Tab-separated table of C-alpha atoms in Angstrom:
chain	number	residue	atom	x	y	z
A	1	UNK	CA	-0.463	19.878	14.528
A	2	UNK	CA	-1.480	18.600	10.948
A	3	UNK	CA	0.397	15.783	9.432
A	4	UNK	CA	3.170	16.957	6.874
A	5	UNK	CA	3.888	14.518	3.897
A	6	UNK	CA	6.136	14.953	1.220
A	7	UNK	CA	6.225	13.104	-2.539
A	8	UNK	CA	9.842	12.311	-1.924
A	9	UNK	CA	8.823	9.871	0.865
A	10	UNK	CA	8.416	6.425	0.289
A	11	UNK	CA	6.592	4.995	3.597
A	12	UNK	CA	3.562	6.142	4.936
A	13	UNK	CA	0.912	4.988	7.377
A	14	UNK	CA	-2.778	5.940	8.123
A	15	UNK	CA	-5.705	7.415	6.475
A	16	UNK	CA	-4.475	10.864	6.379
A	17	UNK	CA	-1.246	9.906	4.506
A	18	UNK	CA	-3.469	7.886	1.956
A	19	UNK	CA	-5.787	10.631	1.455
A	20	UNK	CA	-2.952	13.026	0.769
A	21	UNK	CA	-0.932	10.555	-1.419
A	22	UNK	CA	-4.219	9.616	-3.503
A	23	UNK	CA	-4.634	13.784	-4.394
A	24	UNK	CA	-0.946	14.815	-4.627
A	25	UNK	CA	1.138	11.741	-6.170
A	26	UNK	CA	1.382	10.623	-9.552
A	27	UNK	CA	3.543	7.731	-8.549
A	28	UNK	CA	2.221	3.918	-8.148
A	29	UNK	CA	0.696	3.731	-4.729
A	30	UNK	CA	1.100	0.403	-2.778
A	31	UNK	CA	-1.572	-0.238	-0.267
A	32	UNK	CA	-0.937	-2.727	2.403
A	33	UNK	CA	-4.234	-3.665	4.350
A	34	UNK	CA	-3.167	-5.223	7.776
A	35	UNK	CA	-4.657	-6.251	10.861
A	36	UNK	CA	-3.207	-6.213	14.613
A	37	UNK	CA	-4.154	-9.985	14.909
A	38	UNK	CA	-2.286	-10.886	11.647
A	39	UNK	CA	1.133	-12.710	11.751
A	40	UNK	CA	1.241	-12.784	7.899
A	41	UNK	CA	1.122	-8.973	7.973
A	42	UNK	CA	4.354	-8.879	10.000
A	43	UNK	CA	5.871	-11.542	7.546
A	44	UNK	CA	4.875	-9.324	4.512
A	45	UNK	CA	6.248	-6.106	5.816
A	46	UNK	CA	9.864	-6.505	5.232
A	47	UNK	CA	8.970	-8.157	1.622
A	48	UNK	CA	7.110	-4.900	0.635
A	49	UNK	CA	9.893	-2.544	2.276
A	50	UNK	CA	12.511	-4.223	0.069
A	51	UNK	CA	10.702	-3.825	-2.900
A	52	UNK	CA	9.833	-0.144	-2.101
A	53	UNK	CA	13.455	0.332	-1.350
A	54	UNK	CA	14.649	-1.216	-4.584
A	55	UNK	CA	12.141	1.228	-6.325
A	56	UNK	CA	12.734	4.402	-4.373
A	57	UNK	CA	11.267	7.483	-6.140
A	58	UNK	CA	9.006	5.488	-8.313
A	59	UNK	CA	6.154	4.328	-5.610
A	60	UNK	CA	4.645	5.117	-2.471
A	61	UNK	CA	4.054	2.327	0.414
A	62	UNK	CA	1.258	3.081	2.906
A	63	UNK	CA	0.027	0.963	5.476
A	64	UNK	CA	-3.561	0.914	6.517
A	65	UNK	CA	-5.201	-1.238	9.576
A	66	UNK	CA	-8.470	-2.518	8.625
A	67	UNK	CA	-9.678	-2.542	12.061
A	68	UNK	CA	-9.063	1.239	12.080
A	69	UNK	CA	-10.280	2.144	8.626
A	70	UNK	CA	-13.099	-0.325	7.988
A	71	UNK	CA	-14.616	2.041	5.477
A	72	UNK	CA	-11.447	2.142	3.185
A	73	UNK	CA	-11.142	-1.711	3.577
A	74	UNK	CA	-14.740	-2.142	2.483
A	75	UNK	CA	-14.498	0.421	-0.227
A	76	UNK	CA	-11.222	-1.689	-1.661
A	77	UNK	CA	-13.291	-4.769	-1.253
A	78	UNK	CA	-10.736	-6.137	1.276
A	79	UNK	CA	-12.021	-9.313	3.064
A	80	UNK	CA	-9.015	-10.428	4.856
A	81	UNK	CA	-5.448	-9.156	5.765
A	82	UNK	CA	-3.157	-8.899	4.464
A	83	UNK	CA	-4.196	-7.557	1.321
A	84	UNK	CA	-1.995	-5.462	-1.080
A	85	UNK	CA	-3.912	-3.087	-3.475
A	86	UNK	CA	-2.143	-1.194	-6.363
A	87	UNK	CA	-3.287	2.279	-7.215
A	88	UNK	CA	-2.164	4.543	-10.085
A	89	UNK	CA	-3.933	7.887	-10.665
A	90	UNK	CA	-6.560	6.967	-8.191
A	91	UNK	CA	-7.489	3.671	-10.182
A	92	UNK	CA	-7.094	0.178	-8.655
A	93	UNK	CA	-4.781	-1.514	-11.079
A	94	UNK	CA	-3.924	-4.682	-9.098
A	95	UNK	CA	-4.651	-6.659	-5.712
A	96	UNK	CA	-3.071	-9.822	-4.049
A	97	UNK	CA	-4.895	-11.292	-1.077
A	98	UNK	CA	-3.258	-13.223	1.879
A	99	UNK	CA	0.630	-13.887	2.095
A	100	UNK	CA	2.060	-14.572	-1.454
A	101	UNK	CA	5.770	-15.443	-2.649
A	102	UNK	CA	7.939	-12.346	-3.021
A	103	UNK	CA	8.225	-12.998	-6.775
A	104	UNK	CA	4.314	-12.418	-7.033
A	105	UNK	CA	4.467	-8.873	-5.278
A	106	UNK	CA	7.632	-8.006	-7.321
A	107	UNK	CA	5.888	-9.086	-10.841
A	108	UNK	CA	2.659	-7.130	-10.012
A	109	UNK	CA	4.572	-4.012	-8.926
A	110	UNK	CA	7.110	-4.041	-11.782
A	111	UNK	CA	4.390	-4.365	-14.460
A	112	UNK	CA	2.670	-1.410	-13.056
A	113	UNK	CA	5.814	0.885	-13.091
């Protein structure tokens, strides 16, 4: 059964969702690159979820595992996890590498909205 997505959703995971969002959504897309061995990725999750919830209807948050999607990680020059990439209309407009204070994510996202 094919995956079904909606532009009304905020949270997504995996390459299929990412590919769909790139072509179907005109909202800001936050791509969180994670790895299974990454404790900072787990720390970052509630931070980004809170920011996404605060901006429901304005953006999408998609999580990609660099171990499962190495080609996407290479395409976005991701060298470590976590890395957060902001996309708008298929263009990269921002990137934060490693765990940062919530304020930095909030400011980067707000300036892009």
